[in-house]
mmCIF file of C-alpha atoms in Angstrom:
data_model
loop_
_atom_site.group_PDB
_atom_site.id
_atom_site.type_symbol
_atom_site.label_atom_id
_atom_site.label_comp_id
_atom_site.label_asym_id
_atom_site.label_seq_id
_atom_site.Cartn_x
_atom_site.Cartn_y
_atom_site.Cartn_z
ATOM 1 C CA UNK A 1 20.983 31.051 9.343
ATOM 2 C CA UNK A 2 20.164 32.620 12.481
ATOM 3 C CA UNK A 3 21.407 35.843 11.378
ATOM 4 C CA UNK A 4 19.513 35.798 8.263
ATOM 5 C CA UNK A 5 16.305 35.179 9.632
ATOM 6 C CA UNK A 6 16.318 38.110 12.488
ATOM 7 C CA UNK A 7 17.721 40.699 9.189
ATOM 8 C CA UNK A 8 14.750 39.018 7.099
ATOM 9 C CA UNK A 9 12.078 39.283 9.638
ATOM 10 C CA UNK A 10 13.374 42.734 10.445
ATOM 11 C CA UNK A 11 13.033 44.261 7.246
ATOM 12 C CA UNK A 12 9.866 42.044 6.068
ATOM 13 C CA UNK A 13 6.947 44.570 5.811
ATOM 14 C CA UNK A 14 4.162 43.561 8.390
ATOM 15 C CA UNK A 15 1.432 42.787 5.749
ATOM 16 C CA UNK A 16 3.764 40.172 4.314
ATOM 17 C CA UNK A 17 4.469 38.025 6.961
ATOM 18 C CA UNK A 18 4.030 34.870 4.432
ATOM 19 C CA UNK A 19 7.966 35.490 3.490
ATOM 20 C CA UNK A 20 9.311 35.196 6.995
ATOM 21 C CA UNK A 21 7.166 31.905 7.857
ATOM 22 C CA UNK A 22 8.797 30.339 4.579
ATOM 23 C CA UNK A 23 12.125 31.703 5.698
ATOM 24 C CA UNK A 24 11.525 30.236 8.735
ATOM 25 C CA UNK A 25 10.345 26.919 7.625
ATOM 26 C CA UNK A 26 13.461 26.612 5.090
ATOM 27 C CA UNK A 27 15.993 28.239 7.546
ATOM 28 C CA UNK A 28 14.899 25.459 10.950
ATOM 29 C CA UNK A 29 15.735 23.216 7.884
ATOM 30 C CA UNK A 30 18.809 23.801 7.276
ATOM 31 C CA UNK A 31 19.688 24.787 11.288
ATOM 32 C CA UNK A 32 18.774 21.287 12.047
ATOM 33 C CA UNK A 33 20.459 19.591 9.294
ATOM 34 C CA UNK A 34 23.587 21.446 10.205
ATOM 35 C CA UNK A 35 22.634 20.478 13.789
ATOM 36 C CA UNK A 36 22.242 16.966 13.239
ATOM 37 C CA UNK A 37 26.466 16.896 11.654
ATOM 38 C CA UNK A 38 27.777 18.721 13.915
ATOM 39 C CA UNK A 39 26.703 16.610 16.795
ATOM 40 C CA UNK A 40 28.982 13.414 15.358
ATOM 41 C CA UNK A 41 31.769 15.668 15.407
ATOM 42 C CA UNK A 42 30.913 17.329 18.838
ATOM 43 C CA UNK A 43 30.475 14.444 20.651
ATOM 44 C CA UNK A 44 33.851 13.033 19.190
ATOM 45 C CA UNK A 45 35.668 15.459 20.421
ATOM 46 C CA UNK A 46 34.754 15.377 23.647
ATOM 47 C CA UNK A 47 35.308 11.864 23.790
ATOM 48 C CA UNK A 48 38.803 12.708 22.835
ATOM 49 C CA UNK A 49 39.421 15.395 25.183
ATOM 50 C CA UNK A 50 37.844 14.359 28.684
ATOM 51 C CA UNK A 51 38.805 11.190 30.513
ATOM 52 C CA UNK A 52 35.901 8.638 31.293
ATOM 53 C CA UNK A 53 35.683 9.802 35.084
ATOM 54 C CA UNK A 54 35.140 14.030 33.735
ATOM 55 C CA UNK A 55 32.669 13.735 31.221
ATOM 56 C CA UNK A 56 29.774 13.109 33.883
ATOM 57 C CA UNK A 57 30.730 16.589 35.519
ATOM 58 C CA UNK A 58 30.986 17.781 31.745
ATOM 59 C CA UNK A 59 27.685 16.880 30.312
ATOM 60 C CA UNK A 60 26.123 17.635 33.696
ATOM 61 C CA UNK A 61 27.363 20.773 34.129
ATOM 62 C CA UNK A 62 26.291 21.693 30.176
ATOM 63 C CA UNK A 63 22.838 20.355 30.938
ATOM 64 C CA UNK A 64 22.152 22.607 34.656
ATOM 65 C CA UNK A 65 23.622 25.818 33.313
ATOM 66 C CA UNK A 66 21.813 25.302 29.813
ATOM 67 C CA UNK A 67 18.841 24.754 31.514
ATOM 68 C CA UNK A 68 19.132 27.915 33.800
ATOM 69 C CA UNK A 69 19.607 30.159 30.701
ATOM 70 C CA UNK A 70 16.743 28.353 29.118
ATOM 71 C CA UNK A 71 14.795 29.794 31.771
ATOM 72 C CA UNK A 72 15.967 33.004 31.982
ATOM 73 C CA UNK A 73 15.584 32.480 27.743
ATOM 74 C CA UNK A 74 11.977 32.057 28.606
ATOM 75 C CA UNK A 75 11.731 35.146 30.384
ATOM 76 C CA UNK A 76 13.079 37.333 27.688
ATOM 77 C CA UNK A 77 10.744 36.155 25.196
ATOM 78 C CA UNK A 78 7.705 37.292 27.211
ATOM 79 C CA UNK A 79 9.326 40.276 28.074
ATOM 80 C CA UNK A 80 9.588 40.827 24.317
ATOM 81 C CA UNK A 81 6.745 39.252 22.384
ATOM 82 C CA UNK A 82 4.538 41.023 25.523
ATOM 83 C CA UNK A 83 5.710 44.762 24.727
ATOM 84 C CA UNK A 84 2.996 46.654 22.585
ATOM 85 C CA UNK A 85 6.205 48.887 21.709
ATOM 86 C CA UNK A 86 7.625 46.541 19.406
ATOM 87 C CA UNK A 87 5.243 45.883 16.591
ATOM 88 C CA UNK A 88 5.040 42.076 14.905
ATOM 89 C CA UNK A 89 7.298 41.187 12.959
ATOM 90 C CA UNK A 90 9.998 43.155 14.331
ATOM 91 C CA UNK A 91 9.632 41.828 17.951
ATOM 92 C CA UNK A 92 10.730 38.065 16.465
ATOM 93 C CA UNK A 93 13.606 39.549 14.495
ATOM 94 C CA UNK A 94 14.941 40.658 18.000
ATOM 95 C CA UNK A 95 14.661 37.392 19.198
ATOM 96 C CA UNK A 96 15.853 35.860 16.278
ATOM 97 C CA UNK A 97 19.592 37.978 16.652
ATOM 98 C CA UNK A 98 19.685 37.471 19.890
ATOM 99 C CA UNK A 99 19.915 33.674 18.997
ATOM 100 C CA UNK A 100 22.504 34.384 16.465
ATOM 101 C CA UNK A 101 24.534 36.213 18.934
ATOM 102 C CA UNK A 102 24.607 33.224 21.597
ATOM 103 C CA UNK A 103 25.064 31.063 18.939
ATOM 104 C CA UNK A 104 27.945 32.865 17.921
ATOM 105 C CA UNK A 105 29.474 33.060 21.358
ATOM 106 C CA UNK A 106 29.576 28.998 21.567
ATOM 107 C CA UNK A 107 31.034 28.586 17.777
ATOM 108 C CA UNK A 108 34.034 31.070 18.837
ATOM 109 C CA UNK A 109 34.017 28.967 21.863
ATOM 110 C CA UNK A 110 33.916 26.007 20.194
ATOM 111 C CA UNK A 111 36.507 26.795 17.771
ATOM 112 C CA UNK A 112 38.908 27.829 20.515
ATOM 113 C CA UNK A 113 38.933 24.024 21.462
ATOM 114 C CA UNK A 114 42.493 22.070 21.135
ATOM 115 C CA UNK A 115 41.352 18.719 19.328
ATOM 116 C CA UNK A 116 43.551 16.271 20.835
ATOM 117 C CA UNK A 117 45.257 13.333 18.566
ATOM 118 C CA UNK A 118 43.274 10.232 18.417
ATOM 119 C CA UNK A 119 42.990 6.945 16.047
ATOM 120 C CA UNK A 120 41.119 7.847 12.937
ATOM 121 C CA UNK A 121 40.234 4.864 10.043
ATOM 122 C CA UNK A 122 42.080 5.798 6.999
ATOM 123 C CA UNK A 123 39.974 3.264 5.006
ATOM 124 C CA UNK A 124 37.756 4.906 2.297
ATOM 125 C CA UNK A 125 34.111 3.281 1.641
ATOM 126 C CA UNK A 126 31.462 4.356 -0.696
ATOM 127 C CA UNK A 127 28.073 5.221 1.314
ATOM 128 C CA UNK A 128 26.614 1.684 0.393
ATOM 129 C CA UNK A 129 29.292 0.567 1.770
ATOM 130 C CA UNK A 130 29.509 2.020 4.824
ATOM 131 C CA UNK A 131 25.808 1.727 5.176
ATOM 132 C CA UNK A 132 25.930 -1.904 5.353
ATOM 133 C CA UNK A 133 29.020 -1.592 7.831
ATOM 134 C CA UNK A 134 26.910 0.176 10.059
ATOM 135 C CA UNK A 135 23.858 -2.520 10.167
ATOM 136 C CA UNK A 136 26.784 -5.182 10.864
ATOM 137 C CA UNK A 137 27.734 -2.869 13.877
ATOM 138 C CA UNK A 138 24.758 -4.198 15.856
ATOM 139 C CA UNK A 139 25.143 -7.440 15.572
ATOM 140 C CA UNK A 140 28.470 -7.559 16.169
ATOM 141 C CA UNK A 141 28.510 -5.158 19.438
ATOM 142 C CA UNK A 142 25.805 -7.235 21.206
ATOM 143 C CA UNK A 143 26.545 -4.670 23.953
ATOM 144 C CA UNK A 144 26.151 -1.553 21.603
ATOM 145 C CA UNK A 145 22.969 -3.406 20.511
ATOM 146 C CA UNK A 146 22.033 -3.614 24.092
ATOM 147 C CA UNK A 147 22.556 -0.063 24.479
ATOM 148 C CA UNK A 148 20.229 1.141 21.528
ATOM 149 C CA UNK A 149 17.372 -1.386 22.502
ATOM 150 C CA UNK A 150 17.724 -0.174 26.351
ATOM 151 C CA UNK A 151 17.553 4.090 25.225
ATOM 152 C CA UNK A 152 14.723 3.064 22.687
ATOM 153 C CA UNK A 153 12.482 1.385 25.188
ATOM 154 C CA UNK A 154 13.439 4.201 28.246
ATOM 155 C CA UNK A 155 12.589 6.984 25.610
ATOM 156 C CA UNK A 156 9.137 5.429 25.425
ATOM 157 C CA UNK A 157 8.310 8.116 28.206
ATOM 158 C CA UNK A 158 7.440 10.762 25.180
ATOM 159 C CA UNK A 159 4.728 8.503 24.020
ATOM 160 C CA UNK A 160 2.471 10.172 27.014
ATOM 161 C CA UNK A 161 4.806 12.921 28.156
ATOM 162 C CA UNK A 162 2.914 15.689 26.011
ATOM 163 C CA UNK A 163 -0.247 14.451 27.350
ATOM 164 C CA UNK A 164 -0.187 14.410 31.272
ATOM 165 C CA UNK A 165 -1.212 17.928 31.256
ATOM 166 C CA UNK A 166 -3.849 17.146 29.205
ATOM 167 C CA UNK A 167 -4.729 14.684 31.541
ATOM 168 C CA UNK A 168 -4.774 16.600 34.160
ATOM 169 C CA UNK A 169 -6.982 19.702 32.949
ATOM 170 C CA UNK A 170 -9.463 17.453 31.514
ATOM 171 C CA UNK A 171 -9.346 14.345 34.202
ATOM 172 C CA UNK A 172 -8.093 15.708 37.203
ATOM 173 C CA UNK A 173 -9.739 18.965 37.173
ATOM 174 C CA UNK A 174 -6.478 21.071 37.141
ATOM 175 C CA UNK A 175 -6.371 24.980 36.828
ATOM 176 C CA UNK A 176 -4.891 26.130 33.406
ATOM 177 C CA UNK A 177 -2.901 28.632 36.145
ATOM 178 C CA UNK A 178 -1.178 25.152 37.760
ATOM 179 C CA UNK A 179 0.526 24.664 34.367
ATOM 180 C CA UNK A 180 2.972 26.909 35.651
ATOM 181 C CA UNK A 181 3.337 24.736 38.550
ATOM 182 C CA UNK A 182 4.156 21.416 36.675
ATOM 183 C CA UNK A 183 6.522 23.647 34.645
ATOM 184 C CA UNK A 184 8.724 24.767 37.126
ATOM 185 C CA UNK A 185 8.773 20.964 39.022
ATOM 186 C CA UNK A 186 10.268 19.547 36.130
ATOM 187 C CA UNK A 187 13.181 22.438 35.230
ATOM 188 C CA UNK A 188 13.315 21.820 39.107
ATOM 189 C CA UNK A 189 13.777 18.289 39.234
ATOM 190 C CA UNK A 190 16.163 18.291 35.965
ATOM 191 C CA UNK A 191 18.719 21.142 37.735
ATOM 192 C CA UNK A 192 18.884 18.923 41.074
ATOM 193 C CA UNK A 193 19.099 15.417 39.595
ATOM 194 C CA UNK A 194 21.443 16.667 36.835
ATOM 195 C CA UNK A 195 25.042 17.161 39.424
ATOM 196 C CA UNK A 196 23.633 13.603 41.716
ATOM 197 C CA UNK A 197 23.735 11.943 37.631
ATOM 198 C CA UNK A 198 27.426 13.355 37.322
ATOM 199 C CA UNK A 199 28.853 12.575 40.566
ATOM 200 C CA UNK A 200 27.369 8.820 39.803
ATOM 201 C CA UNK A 201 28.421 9.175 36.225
ATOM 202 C CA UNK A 202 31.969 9.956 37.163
ATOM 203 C CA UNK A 203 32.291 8.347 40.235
ATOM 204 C CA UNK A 204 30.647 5.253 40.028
ATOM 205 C CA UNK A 205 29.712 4.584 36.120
ATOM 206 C CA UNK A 206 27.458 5.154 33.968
ATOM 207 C CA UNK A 207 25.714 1.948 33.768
ATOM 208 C CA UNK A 208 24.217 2.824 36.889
ATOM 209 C CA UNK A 209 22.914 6.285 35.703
ATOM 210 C CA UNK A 210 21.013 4.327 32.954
ATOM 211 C CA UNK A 211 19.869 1.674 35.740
ATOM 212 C CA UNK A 212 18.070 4.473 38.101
ATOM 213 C CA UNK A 213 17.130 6.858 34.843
ATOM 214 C CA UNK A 214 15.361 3.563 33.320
ATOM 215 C CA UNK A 215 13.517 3.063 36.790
ATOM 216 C CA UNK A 216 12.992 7.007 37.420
ATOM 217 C CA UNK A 217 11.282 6.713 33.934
ATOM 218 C CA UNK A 218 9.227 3.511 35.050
ATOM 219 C CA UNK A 219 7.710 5.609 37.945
ATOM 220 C CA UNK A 220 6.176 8.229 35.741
ATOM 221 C CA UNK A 221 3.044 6.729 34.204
ATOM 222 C CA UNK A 222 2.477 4.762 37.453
ATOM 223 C CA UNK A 223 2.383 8.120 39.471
ATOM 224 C CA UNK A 224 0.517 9.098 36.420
ATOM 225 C CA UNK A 225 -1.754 6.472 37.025
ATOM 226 C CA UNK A 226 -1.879 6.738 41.455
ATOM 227 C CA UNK A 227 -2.512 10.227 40.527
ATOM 228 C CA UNK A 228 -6.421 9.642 39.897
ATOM 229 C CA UNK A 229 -6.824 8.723 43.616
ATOM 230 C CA UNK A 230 -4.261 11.211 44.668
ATOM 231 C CA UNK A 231 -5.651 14.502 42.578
ATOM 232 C CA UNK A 232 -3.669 16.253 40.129
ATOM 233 C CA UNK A 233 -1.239 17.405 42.828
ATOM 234 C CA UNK A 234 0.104 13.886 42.299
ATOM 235 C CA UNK A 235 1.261 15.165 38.978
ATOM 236 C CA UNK A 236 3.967 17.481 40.463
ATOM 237 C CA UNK A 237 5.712 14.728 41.349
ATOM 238 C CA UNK A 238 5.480 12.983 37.582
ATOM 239 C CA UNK A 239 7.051 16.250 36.477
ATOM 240 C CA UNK A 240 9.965 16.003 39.070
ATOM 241 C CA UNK A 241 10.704 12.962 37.757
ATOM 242 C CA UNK A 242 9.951 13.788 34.240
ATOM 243 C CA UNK A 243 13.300 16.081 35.031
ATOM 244 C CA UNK A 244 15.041 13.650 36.474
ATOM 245 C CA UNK A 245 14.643 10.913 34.026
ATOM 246 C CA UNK A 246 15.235 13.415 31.101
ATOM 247 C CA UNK A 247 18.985 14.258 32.882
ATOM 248 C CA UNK A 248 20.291 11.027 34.082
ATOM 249 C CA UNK A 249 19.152 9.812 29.799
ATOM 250 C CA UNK A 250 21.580 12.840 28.626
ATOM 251 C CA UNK A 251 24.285 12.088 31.049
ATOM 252 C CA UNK A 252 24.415 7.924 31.264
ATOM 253 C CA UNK A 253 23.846 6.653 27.836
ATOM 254 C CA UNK A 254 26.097 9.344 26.159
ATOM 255 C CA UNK A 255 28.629 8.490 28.847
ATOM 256 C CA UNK A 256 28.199 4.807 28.237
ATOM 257 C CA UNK A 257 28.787 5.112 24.693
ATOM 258 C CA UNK A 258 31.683 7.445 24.682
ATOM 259 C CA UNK A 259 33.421 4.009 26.867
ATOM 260 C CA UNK A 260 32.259 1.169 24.984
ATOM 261 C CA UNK A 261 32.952 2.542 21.360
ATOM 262 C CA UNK A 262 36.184 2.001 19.346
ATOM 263 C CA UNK A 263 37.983 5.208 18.984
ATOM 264 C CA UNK A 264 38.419 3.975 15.178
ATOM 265 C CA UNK A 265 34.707 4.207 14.490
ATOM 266 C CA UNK A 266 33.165 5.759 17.575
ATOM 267 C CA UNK A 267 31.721 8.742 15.010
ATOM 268 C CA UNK A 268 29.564 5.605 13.402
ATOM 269 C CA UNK A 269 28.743 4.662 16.552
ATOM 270 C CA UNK A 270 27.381 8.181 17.721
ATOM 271 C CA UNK A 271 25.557 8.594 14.390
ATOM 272 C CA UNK A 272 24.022 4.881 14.394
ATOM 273 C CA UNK A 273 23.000 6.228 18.071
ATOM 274 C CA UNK A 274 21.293 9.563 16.776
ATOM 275 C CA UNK A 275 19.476 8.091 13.834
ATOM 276 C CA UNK A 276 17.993 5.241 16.178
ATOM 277 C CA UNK A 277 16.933 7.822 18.761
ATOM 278 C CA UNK A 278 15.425 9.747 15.824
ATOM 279 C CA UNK A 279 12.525 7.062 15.729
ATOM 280 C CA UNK A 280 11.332 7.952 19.356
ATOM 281 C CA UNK A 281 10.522 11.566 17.861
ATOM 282 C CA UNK A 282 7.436 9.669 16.347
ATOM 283 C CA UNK A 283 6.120 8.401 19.513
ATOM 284 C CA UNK A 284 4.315 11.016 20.567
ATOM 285 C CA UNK A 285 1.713 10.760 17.466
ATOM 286 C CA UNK A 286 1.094 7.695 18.094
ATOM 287 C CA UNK A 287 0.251 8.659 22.047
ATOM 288 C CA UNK A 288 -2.203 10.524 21.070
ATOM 289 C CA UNK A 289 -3.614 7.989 18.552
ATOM 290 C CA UNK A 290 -4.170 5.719 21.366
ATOM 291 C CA UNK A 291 -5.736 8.462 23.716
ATOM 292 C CA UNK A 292 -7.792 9.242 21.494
ATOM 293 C CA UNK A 293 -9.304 5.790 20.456
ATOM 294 C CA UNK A 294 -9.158 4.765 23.943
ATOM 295 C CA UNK A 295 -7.764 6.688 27.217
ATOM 296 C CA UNK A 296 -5.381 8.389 29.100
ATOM 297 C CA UNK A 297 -4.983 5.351 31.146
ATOM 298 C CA UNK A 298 -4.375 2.855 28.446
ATOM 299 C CA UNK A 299 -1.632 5.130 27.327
ATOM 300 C CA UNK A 300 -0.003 5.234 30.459
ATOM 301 C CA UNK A 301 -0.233 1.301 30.781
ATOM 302 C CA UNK A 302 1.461 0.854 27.252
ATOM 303 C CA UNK A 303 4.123 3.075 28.432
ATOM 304 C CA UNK A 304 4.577 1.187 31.517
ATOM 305 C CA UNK A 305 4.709 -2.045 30.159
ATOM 306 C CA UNK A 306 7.968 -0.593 27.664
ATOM 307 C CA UNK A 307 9.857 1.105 30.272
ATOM 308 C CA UNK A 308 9.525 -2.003 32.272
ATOM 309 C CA UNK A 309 10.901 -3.855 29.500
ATOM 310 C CA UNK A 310 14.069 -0.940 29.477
ATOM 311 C CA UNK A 311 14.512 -1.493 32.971
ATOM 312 C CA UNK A 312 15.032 -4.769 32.742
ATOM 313 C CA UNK A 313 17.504 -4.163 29.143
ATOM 314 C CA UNK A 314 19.062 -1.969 31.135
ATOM 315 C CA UNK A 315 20.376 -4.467 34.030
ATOM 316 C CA UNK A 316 21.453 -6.510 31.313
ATOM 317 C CA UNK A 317 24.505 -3.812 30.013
ATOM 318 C CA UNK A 318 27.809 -4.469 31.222
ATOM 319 C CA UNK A 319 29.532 -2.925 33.827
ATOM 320 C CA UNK A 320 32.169 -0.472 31.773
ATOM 321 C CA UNK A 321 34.251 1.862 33.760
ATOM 322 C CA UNK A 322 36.887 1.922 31.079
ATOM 323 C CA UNK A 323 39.538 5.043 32.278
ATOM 324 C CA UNK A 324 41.715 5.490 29.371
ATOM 325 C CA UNK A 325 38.225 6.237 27.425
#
């Protein structure tokens, strides 16, 4: 898809540009349909193929490396889309292949990997079926339950995420040049945090990860909140641990689940997972609903109040540090 869209930007004549932003539109489409498969899949195999006490190192390593080349990603596109040389649309198509070629690189990666033997369930169900197997899932695996409530309430942080620099620029008086600044504390404070979440991850188990992400994530709206009396440097340190928060949630509760789910069905468990977390995608919206018809500070007390509540969810999970996972 990737592929297509560089060759169709490429040869799209410049006064037609309306082709390539339907392309686009119906291309992301179908990239994050494919996306949103592959990840049950993915995840199942690397449940499979790492032991419980690896798959912190794993996931962390994945995250601080990815993160790296995002930056470096970052750079490339300015370097591109800010060289008068390379006329619009032409100067997306180039970015556009280069995607295709990295994605390339990690699906003849990927398909290099030895899928070990594992327990499948033979048993065939029509999708009505298995829909209503899945809703009995929760209430069965009070834990699993658990789980979902605990990542639903700790990804309440993206109902004012988008908006603290907002809040800065037009409460705190910050420079539109410190954006940088806030940038660069969070991809700071996610590449530190994310080999401390690993080493706990693997080491210790992931319950705790989830424990200190939930209260990590508890700490950003209040700093959010101190940072009225403090001045918008008090935001740096929301972004740090915006970074932190936003690691230790990709390491611990995909860890956790990988343990506590049945081999058998663990691909029902990671898509029950997905589809929940899907719902926190809408938060955001209704963030800026409530800044709008109120404040910034009521905002940041809502979110409080629910990642209070996901602190507290989270001390509730059971310890799991299951080894033959």
């Amino acid at each position: 898809l990737w592929l297509l869209l560089g060759l169709l930007a490429y040869f799209c004549p410049p006064d037609n540009a309306t082709i390539v932003l339907v392309g686009l539109l119906l291309l992301l489409f179908g990239f994050s349909l494919a996306g949103g498969v592959a990840n049950i899949p993915f995840t199942d195999i690397w449940g499979k193929a790492l032991p419980a006490t690896l798959r912190g190192r794993f996931f962390g390593h994945r995250q601080l490396w990815g993160g790296l080349m995002a930056v470096a990603a970052g750079y490339v596109v300015k370097r591109v889309l800010g060289n008068p040389g390379i006329p619009f649309p032409k100067n997306y198509a180039y970015l556009f292949l280069l995607s295709f070629a990295f994605i390339a690189v990690s699906y003849i990666a990927l398909s290099s990997v030895r899928e070990p033997e594992g327990e499948t369930n033979g048993q065939r169900r029509h999708l009505g079926a298995f829909l209503k197997h899945a809703v009995r899932v929760f209430w069965q695996d009070k834990n699993f339950g658990l789980l979902i409530l605990t990542q639903l309430a700790v990804g309440f942080g993206s109902f004012a995420m988008p908006f603290y620099v907002l809040y800065g620029k037009e409460e705190l008086h910050m420079a539109t040049g410190d954006v940088g600044l806030l940038v660069a504390a969070q991809m700071a404070g996610a590449a530190l945090s994310n080999l401390l979440w690993a080493h706990l991850s693997d080491r210790v188990g992931n319950r705790i990860v989830i424990v200190l992400t939930a209260a990590v994530a508890l700490a950003t709206p209040v700093l959010a909140l101190l940072s009225s009396t403090i001045g918008w440097e008090g935001l740096i340190a929301v972004f740090v641990l915006i970074g932190f928060s936003t690691s230790g949630g990709g390491i611990g509760f995909m860890n956790y689940l990988l343990e506590i789910a049945p081999e058998q069905v663990r691909p029902t468990y990671i898509a029950l997972r997905g589809t929940a977390m899907g719902l926190a995608m809408l938060l955001p919206i209704f963030g800026g609903l409530m800044i709008d018809a109120y404040s910034y500070q009521a905002a940041f007390l809502v979110n409080t109040g629910v990642l209070a509540a996901g602190l507290v969810l989270s001390l509730r999970l059971k310890p799991v540090r299951n080894l033959a996972a």
